PDB file of C-alpha atoms in Angstrom:
ATOM      1  CA  UNK A   1      20.684  31.533   3.886  1.00  0.00           C
ATOM      2  CA  UNK A   2      20.863  29.511   0.917  1.00  0.00           C
ATOM      3  CA  UNK A   3      21.447  31.621  -2.297  1.00  0.00           C
ATOM      4  CA  UNK A   4      18.494  32.388  -4.228  1.00  0.00           C
ATOM      5  CA  UNK A   5      17.404  32.788  -7.849  1.00  0.00           C
ATOM      6  CA  UNK A   6      16.426  36.039  -8.618  1.00  0.00           C
ATOM      7  CA  UNK A   7      12.883  36.555 -10.287  1.00  0.00           C
ATOM      8  CA  UNK A   8      12.324  32.683 -10.635  1.00  0.00           C
ATOM      9  CA  UNK A   9       9.003  33.331  -8.530  1.00  0.00           C
ATOM     10  CA  UNK A  10       7.295  35.322 -11.148  1.00  0.00           C
ATOM     11  CA  UNK A  11       8.784  33.902 -14.187  1.00  0.00           C
ATOM     12  CA  UNK A  12       7.152  30.415 -12.676  1.00  0.00           C
ATOM     13  CA  UNK A  13       3.881  31.617 -11.496  1.00  0.00           C
ATOM     14  CA  UNK A  14       1.765  30.363 -14.235  1.00  0.00           C
ATOM     15  CA  UNK A  15       3.454  27.032 -14.055  1.00  0.00           C
ATOM     16  CA  UNK A  16       3.206  27.096 -10.406  1.00  0.00           C
ATOM     17  CA  UNK A  17      -0.346  28.196 -10.489  1.00  0.00           C
ATOM     18  CA  UNK A  18      -1.272  25.108 -12.569  1.00  0.00           C
ATOM     19  CA  UNK A  19       0.471  22.749 -10.883  1.00  0.00           C
ATOM     20  CA  UNK A  20      -1.385  23.779  -7.300  1.00  0.00           C
ATOM     21  CA  UNK A  21      -4.777  23.944  -8.816  1.00  0.00           C
ATOM     22  CA  UNK A  22      -4.498  20.363 -10.274  1.00  0.00           C
ATOM     23  CA  UNK A  23      -3.227  19.299  -6.624  1.00  0.00           C
ATOM     24  CA  UNK A  24      -6.177  21.056  -5.146  1.00  0.00           C
ATOM     25  CA  UNK A  25      -8.404  18.596  -7.117  1.00  0.00           C
ATOM     26  CA  UNK A  26      -6.347  15.412  -6.445  1.00  0.00           C
ATOM     27  CA  UNK A  27      -7.031  16.176  -2.680  1.00  0.00           C
ATOM     28  CA  UNK A  28     -10.605  16.440  -3.151  1.00  0.00           C
ATOM     29  CA  UNK A  29     -10.892  13.229  -5.494  1.00  0.00           C
ATOM     30  CA  UNK A  30      -8.274  11.357  -3.028  1.00  0.00           C
ATOM     31  CA  UNK A  31      -7.119  12.259  -0.098  1.00  0.00           C
ATOM     32  CA  UNK A  32     -10.758  13.401   0.874  1.00  0.00           C
ATOM     33  CA  UNK A  33     -12.169  10.259  -0.066  1.00  0.00           C
ATOM     34  CA  UNK A  34      -9.544   8.528   1.607  1.00  0.00           C
ATOM     35  CA  UNK A  35     -10.073  10.920   5.448  1.00  0.00           C
ATOM     36  CA  UNK A  36     -14.395  10.159   4.546  1.00  0.00           C
ATOM     37  CA  UNK A  37     -13.694   6.470   4.610  1.00  0.00           C
ATOM     38  CA  UNK A  38     -11.265   6.318   7.700  1.00  0.00           C
ATOM     39  CA  UNK A  39     -14.326   8.174  10.021  1.00  0.00           C
ATOM     40  CA  UNK A  40     -17.192   6.348   8.490  1.00  0.00           C
ATOM     41  CA  UNK A  41     -15.539   3.529  10.611  1.00  0.00           C
ATOM     42  CA  UNK A  42     -15.774   5.979  13.630  1.00  0.00           C
ATOM     43  CA  UNK A  43     -18.889   7.799  13.121  1.00  0.00           C
ATOM     44  CA  UNK A  44     -21.925   6.479  11.469  1.00  0.00           C
ATOM     45  CA  UNK A  45     -23.401  10.154  10.478  1.00  0.00           C
ATOM     46  CA  UNK A  46     -22.247  11.278   7.354  1.00  0.00           C
ATOM     47  CA  UNK A  47     -23.081  14.742   7.767  1.00  0.00           C
ATOM     48  CA  UNK A  48     -20.311  14.981  10.785  1.00  0.00           C
ATOM     49  CA  UNK A  49     -18.023  12.839   9.070  1.00  0.00           C
ATOM     50  CA  UNK A  50     -18.416  15.601   5.681  1.00  0.00           C
ATOM     51  CA  UNK A  51     -18.795  18.563   8.170  1.00  0.00           C
ATOM     52  CA  UNK A  52     -15.236  17.734   9.794  1.00  0.00           C
ATOM     53  CA  UNK A  53     -13.516  17.163   6.159  1.00  0.00           C
ATOM     54  CA  UNK A  54     -14.820  20.657   5.044  1.00  0.00           C
ATOM     55  CA  UNK A  55     -14.028  22.594   8.632  1.00  0.00           C
ATOM     56  CA  UNK A  56     -10.077  20.543   8.238  1.00  0.00           C
ATOM     57  CA  UNK A  57      -9.998  21.575   4.891  1.00  0.00           C
ATOM     58  CA  UNK A  58     -10.678  25.554   5.757  1.00  0.00           C
ATOM     59  CA  UNK A  59      -8.818  25.322   9.153  1.00  0.00           C
ATOM     60  CA  UNK A  60      -6.145  24.453   7.145  1.00  0.00           C
ATOM     61  CA  UNK A  61      -5.673  26.747   4.516  1.00  0.00           C
ATOM     62  CA  UNK A  62      -6.006  29.625   8.263  1.00  0.00           C
ATOM     63  CA  UNK A  63      -3.244  28.309   9.897  1.00  0.00           C
ATOM     64  CA  UNK A  64      -1.273  27.772   6.671  1.00  0.00           C
ATOM     65  CA  UNK A  65      -1.497  31.497   5.705  1.00  0.00           C
ATOM     66  CA  UNK A  66      -0.640  32.699   9.388  1.00  0.00           C
ATOM     67  CA  UNK A  67       2.530  30.395   9.275  1.00  0.00           C
ATOM     68  CA  UNK A  68       3.439  31.683   5.588  1.00  0.00           C
ATOM     69  CA  UNK A  69       2.982  35.454   6.774  1.00  0.00           C
ATOM     70  CA  UNK A  70       5.597  35.144   9.857  1.00  0.00           C
ATOM     71  CA  UNK A  71       7.575  32.734   7.706  1.00  0.00           C
ATOM     72  CA  UNK A  72       7.799  36.141   5.092  1.00  0.00           C
ATOM     73  CA  UNK A  73       8.290  38.701   7.774  1.00  0.00           C
ATOM     74  CA  UNK A  74      11.686  36.291   9.007  1.00  0.00           C
ATOM     75  CA  UNK A  75      12.862  35.969   5.516  1.00  0.00           C
ATOM     76  CA  UNK A  76      12.356  39.727   4.886  1.00  0.00           C
ATOM     77  CA  UNK A  77      13.759  40.785   8.069  1.00  0.00           C
ATOM     78  CA  UNK A  78      16.954  38.559   7.265  1.00  0.00           C
ATOM     79  CA  UNK A  79      17.394  39.447   3.338  1.00  0.00           C
ATOM     80  CA  UNK A  80      16.860  43.051   3.840  1.00  0.00           C
ATOM     81  CA  UNK A  81      20.292  43.231   5.659  1.00  0.00           C
ATOM     82  CA  UNK A  82      22.150  42.670   2.891  1.00  0.00           C
ATOM     83  CA  UNK A  83      19.642  43.685  -0.322  1.00  0.00           C
ATOM     84  CA  UNK A  84      20.995  45.914  -2.747  1.00  0.00           C
ATOM     85  CA  UNK A  85      18.965  44.899  -6.176  1.00  0.00           C
ATOM     86  CA  UNK A  86      18.388  44.436  -8.743  1.00  0.00           C
ATOM     87  CA  UNK A  87      15.136  43.078  -8.159  1.00  0.00           C
ATOM     88  CA  UNK A  88      12.610  44.320  -5.302  1.00  0.00           C
ATOM     89  CA  UNK A  89      13.216  43.379  -2.008  1.00  0.00           C
ATOM     90  CA  UNK A  90       9.827  41.765  -1.873  1.00  0.00           C
ATOM     91  CA  UNK A  91      10.521  39.285  -5.322  1.00  0.00           C
ATOM     92  CA  UNK A  92      13.928  38.505  -3.425  1.00  0.00           C
ATOM     93  CA  UNK A  93      12.141  37.083  -0.466  1.00  0.00           C
ATOM     94  CA  UNK A  94       9.320  35.978  -2.682  1.00  0.00           C
ATOM     95  CA  UNK A  95      11.957  33.686  -4.744  1.00  0.00           C
ATOM     96  CA  UNK A  96      13.575  32.537  -1.622  1.00  0.00           C
ATOM     97  CA  UNK A  97      10.412  31.731  -0.567  1.00  0.00           C
ATOM     98  CA  UNK A  98       9.507  29.460  -3.261  1.00  0.00           C
ATOM     99  CA  UNK A  99      12.881  27.824  -3.349  1.00  0.00           C
ATOM    100  CA  UNK A 100      12.917  27.256   0.274  1.00  0.00           C
ATOM    101  CA  UNK A 101       9.402  26.018   0.489  1.00  0.00           C
ATOM    102  CA  UNK A 102      10.923  22.443   2.754  1.00  0.00           C
ATOM    103  CA  UNK A 103      11.832  25.131   5.731  1.00  0.00           C
ATOM    104  CA  UNK A 104       7.641  25.171   5.866  1.00  0.00           C
ATOM    105  CA  UNK A 105       6.838  23.910   9.564  1.00  0.00           C
ATOM    106  CA  UNK A 106       4.213  22.015   8.186  1.00  0.00           C
ATOM    107  CA  UNK A 107       3.720  20.082  11.454  1.00  0.00           C
ATOM    108  CA  UNK A 108       2.908  22.784  13.533  1.00  0.00           C
ATOM    109  CA  UNK A 109       0.385  24.167  11.224  1.00  0.00           C
ATOM    110  CA  UNK A 110      -1.542  20.422  11.356  1.00  0.00           C
ATOM    111  CA  UNK A 111      -1.261  20.759  14.976  1.00  0.00           C
ATOM    112  CA  UNK A 112      -2.871  24.242  15.174  1.00  0.00           C
ATOM    113  CA  UNK A 113      -5.555  22.921  12.749  1.00  0.00           C
ATOM    114  CA  UNK A 114      -6.309  20.050  15.518  1.00  0.00           C
ATOM    115  CA  UNK A 115      -6.496  22.589  18.174  1.00  0.00           C
ATOM    116  CA  UNK A 116      -8.797  24.857  16.218  1.00  0.00           C
ATOM    117  CA  UNK A 117     -11.167  21.489  15.101  1.00  0.00           C
ATOM    118  CA  UNK A 118     -10.964  20.264  19.190  1.00  0.00           C
ATOM    119  CA  UNK A 119     -12.672  23.402  20.122  1.00  0.00           C
ATOM    120  CA  UNK A 120     -15.055  24.028  17.311  1.00  0.00           C
ATOM    121  CA  UNK A 121     -18.161  23.600  18.447  1.00  0.00           C
ATOM    122  CA  UNK A 122     -19.793  22.362  15.081  1.00  0.00           C
ATOM    123  CA  UNK A 123     -18.041  19.158  14.934  1.00  0.00           C
ATOM    124  CA  UNK A 124     -17.384  16.112  17.295  1.00  0.00           C
ATOM    125  CA  UNK A 125     -15.505  12.852  17.567  1.00  0.00           C
ATOM    126  CA  UNK A 126     -16.382  10.143  19.390  1.00  0.00           C
ATOM    127  CA  UNK A 127     -13.781  10.641  22.790  1.00  0.00           C
ATOM    128  CA  UNK A 128     -11.477   7.336  21.782  1.00  0.00           C
ATOM    129  CA  UNK A 129     -10.374   8.436  18.698  1.00  0.00           C
ATOM    130  CA  UNK A 130      -8.867  12.451  17.530  1.00  0.00           C
ATOM    131  CA  UNK A 131      -8.752  14.402  14.763  1.00  0.00           C
ATOM    132  CA  UNK A 132      -5.602  13.605  14.718  1.00  0.00           C
ATOM    133  CA  UNK A 133      -6.476  10.069  12.458  1.00  0.00           C
ATOM    134  CA  UNK A 134      -7.050  12.670   9.490  1.00  0.00           C
ATOM    135  CA  UNK A 135      -3.536  14.538   9.882  1.00  0.00           C
ATOM    136  CA  UNK A 136      -2.516  13.142   6.125  1.00  0.00           C
ATOM    137  CA  UNK A 137      -5.290  14.892   4.507  1.00  0.00           C
ATOM    138  CA  UNK A 138      -4.600  18.098   7.089  1.00  0.00           C
ATOM    139  CA  UNK A 139      -1.286  18.091   5.735  1.00  0.00           C
ATOM    140  CA  UNK A 140      -1.481  17.887   2.080  1.00  0.00           C
ATOM    141  CA  UNK A 141      -3.799  20.644   2.374  1.00  0.00           C
ATOM    142  CA  UNK A 142      -1.485  22.817   4.498  1.00  0.00           C
ATOM    143  CA  UNK A 143       1.068  22.171   2.191  1.00  0.00           C
ATOM    144  CA  UNK A 144      -0.855  23.321  -1.040  1.00  0.00           C
ATOM    145  CA  UNK A 145      -2.238  26.044   0.894  1.00  0.00           C
ATOM    146  CA  UNK A 146       1.066  27.507   2.071  1.00  0.00           C
ATOM    147  CA  UNK A 147       2.600  27.286  -1.301  1.00  0.00           C
ATOM    148  CA  UNK A 148      -0.755  29.067  -2.719  1.00  0.00           C
ATOM    149  CA  UNK A 149       0.272  31.658  -1.044  1.00  0.00           C
ATOM    150  CA  UNK A 150       3.505  32.386  -2.989  1.00  0.00           C
ATOM    151  CA  UNK A 151       1.206  32.602  -6.387  1.00  0.00           C
ATOM    152  CA  UNK A 152       0.702  36.703  -7.643  1.00  0.00           C
ATOM    153  CA  UNK A 153      -2.206  36.925  -6.930  1.00  0.00           C
ATOM    154  CA  UNK A 154      -2.560  33.986  -3.759  1.00  0.00           C
ATOM    155  CA  UNK A 155      -5.195  31.574  -3.714  1.00  0.00           C
ATOM    156  CA  UNK A 156      -7.725  31.491  -0.923  1.00  0.00           C
ATOM    157  CA  UNK A 157     -10.526  29.013  -0.161  1.00  0.00           C
ATOM    158  CA  UNK A 158     -14.067  30.307  -0.001  1.00  0.00           C
ATOM    159  CA  UNK A 159     -15.341  30.564   3.988  1.00  0.00           C
ATOM    160  CA  UNK A 160     -19.344  29.102   4.055  1.00  0.00           C
ATOM    161  CA  UNK A 161     -21.987  29.233   6.408  1.00  0.00           C
ATOM    162  CA  UNK A 162     -24.832  27.529   7.008  1.00  0.00           C
ATOM    163  CA  UNK A 163     -28.067  28.427   5.922  1.00  0.00           C
ATOM    164  CA  UNK A 164     -26.040  30.460   3.144  1.00  0.00           C
ATOM    165  CA  UNK A 165     -28.056  30.996  -0.193  1.00  0.00           C
ATOM    166  CA  UNK A 166     -26.844  28.249  -2.507  1.00  0.00           C
ATOM    167  CA  UNK A 167     -24.559  29.648  -5.721  1.00  0.00           C
ATOM    168  CA  UNK A 168     -24.466  28.345  -8.780  1.00  0.00           C
ATOM    169  CA  UNK A 169     -21.078  29.570  -9.586  1.00  0.00           C
ATOM    170  CA  UNK A 170     -19.385  28.430  -5.881  1.00  0.00           C
ATOM    171  CA  UNK A 171     -20.430  25.244  -5.527  1.00  0.00           C
ATOM    172  CA  UNK A 172     -21.550  21.806  -7.031  1.00  0.00           C
ATOM    173  CA  UNK A 173     -24.922  20.247  -5.260  1.00  0.00           C
ATOM    174  CA  UNK A 174     -23.862  17.206  -3.444  1.00  0.00           C
ATOM    175  CA  UNK A 175     -26.107  13.692  -5.006  1.00  0.00           C
ATOM    176  CA  UNK A 176     -27.834  14.025  -1.761  1.00  0.00           C
ATOM    177  CA  UNK A 177     -29.324  17.347  -1.548  1.00  0.00           C
ATOM    178  CA  UNK A 178     -32.928  18.792  -2.564  1.00  0.00           C
ATOM    179  CA  UNK A 179     -32.257  20.252  -6.116  1.00  0.00           C
ATOM    180  CA  UNK A 180     -34.918  22.374  -5.407  1.00  0.00           C
ATOM    181  CA  UNK A 181     -33.872  24.301  -2.060  1.00  0.00           C
ATOM    182  CA  UNK A 182     -32.256  27.418  -2.292  1.00  0.00           C
ATOM    183  CA  UNK A 183     -30.551  27.129   0.774  1.00  0.00           C
ATOM    184  CA  UNK A 184     -27.002  25.323   2.086  1.00  0.00           C
ATOM    185  CA  UNK A 185     -27.404  23.083   4.849  1.00  0.00           C
ATOM    186  CA  UNK A 186     -23.877  22.192   5.031  1.00  0.00           C
ATOM    187  CA  UNK A 187     -20.688  22.194   3.208  1.00  0.00           C
ATOM    188  CA  UNK A 188     -19.071  19.031   1.553  1.00  0.00           C
ATOM    189  CA  UNK A 189     -15.546  21.006   0.234  1.00  0.00           C
ATOM    190  CA  UNK A 190     -14.542  24.768   0.161  1.00  0.00           C
ATOM    191  CA  UNK A 191     -14.251  26.860  -3.723  1.00  0.00           C
ATOM    192  CA  UNK A 192     -10.827  28.089  -4.710  1.00  0.00           C
ATOM    193  CA  UNK A 193     -11.098  31.344  -5.346  1.00  0.00           C
ATOM    194  CA  UNK A 194      -8.379  33.961  -7.013  1.00  0.00           C
ATOM    195  CA  UNK A 195      -9.242  37.417  -6.156  1.00  0.00           C
ATOM    196  CA  UNK A 196     -12.883  36.957  -5.315  1.00  0.00           C
ATOM    197  CA  UNK A 197     -13.160  34.713  -8.336  1.00  0.00           C
ATOM    198  CA  UNK A 198     -14.211  31.000  -8.383  1.00  0.00           C
ATOM    199  CA  UNK A 199     -11.667  28.871  -9.703  1.00  0.00           C
ATOM    200  CA  UNK A 200     -12.770  25.674  -8.412  1.00  0.00           C
ATOM    201  CA  UNK A 201     -16.259  24.989  -7.492  1.00  0.00           C
ATOM    202  CA  UNK A 202     -16.758  23.305  -3.959  1.00  0.00           C
ATOM    203  CA  UNK A 203     -19.543  21.062  -3.065  1.00  0.00           C
ATOM    204  CA  UNK A 204     -22.124  21.744  -0.782  1.00  0.00           C
ATOM    205  CA  UNK A 205     -25.782  20.041   0.540  1.00  0.00           C
ATOM    206  CA  UNK A 206     -28.836  21.962  -0.108  1.00  0.00           C
ATOM    207  CA  UNK A 207     -32.298  21.034   2.327  1.00  0.00           C
ATOM    208  CA  UNK A 208     -35.329  22.446   2.530  1.00  0.00           C
TER     209      UNK A 208
END
């Protein structure tokens, strides 16, 4: 194991949080649109394209969270053998993970996301292509989601369901929405949450 810096994770929590929230916004503004443009060359249905991207985002957070839990268990088991303080074992584990996020096997998470998308009944893609075409977006989301798990408290995306009541506090309406409709037809981008409080709004389409 490489050496770790005691207390570093908690000391840098606020600055890391600010950077990660900004990065999440950048992915929405850039990589999401790049993926949308790419998918539109294969799929004419914009709703299907946006559903694919939304599900990729939600699945990326799920895969990264699972990977983080497993990584944390392995680090805790290893560090507990020689831990003597003065920091708590939990702080020492968190410091180690923050310093060595490069050890996260992001490709395994990307593969897991694509596997999940392949069996999702709500989305489909022409047989001649593969969800791997948006792997850049998925990879970026997995990386930011993994890093968000190292924050105290961690950040998470809200999971939305078709037909749910539209929430002004959780989502912006897409420009092509029916602004008088009360229900969400489908989601474009997930909201970012901290302790069940929305810190970055997502995007949804409302229709009657």
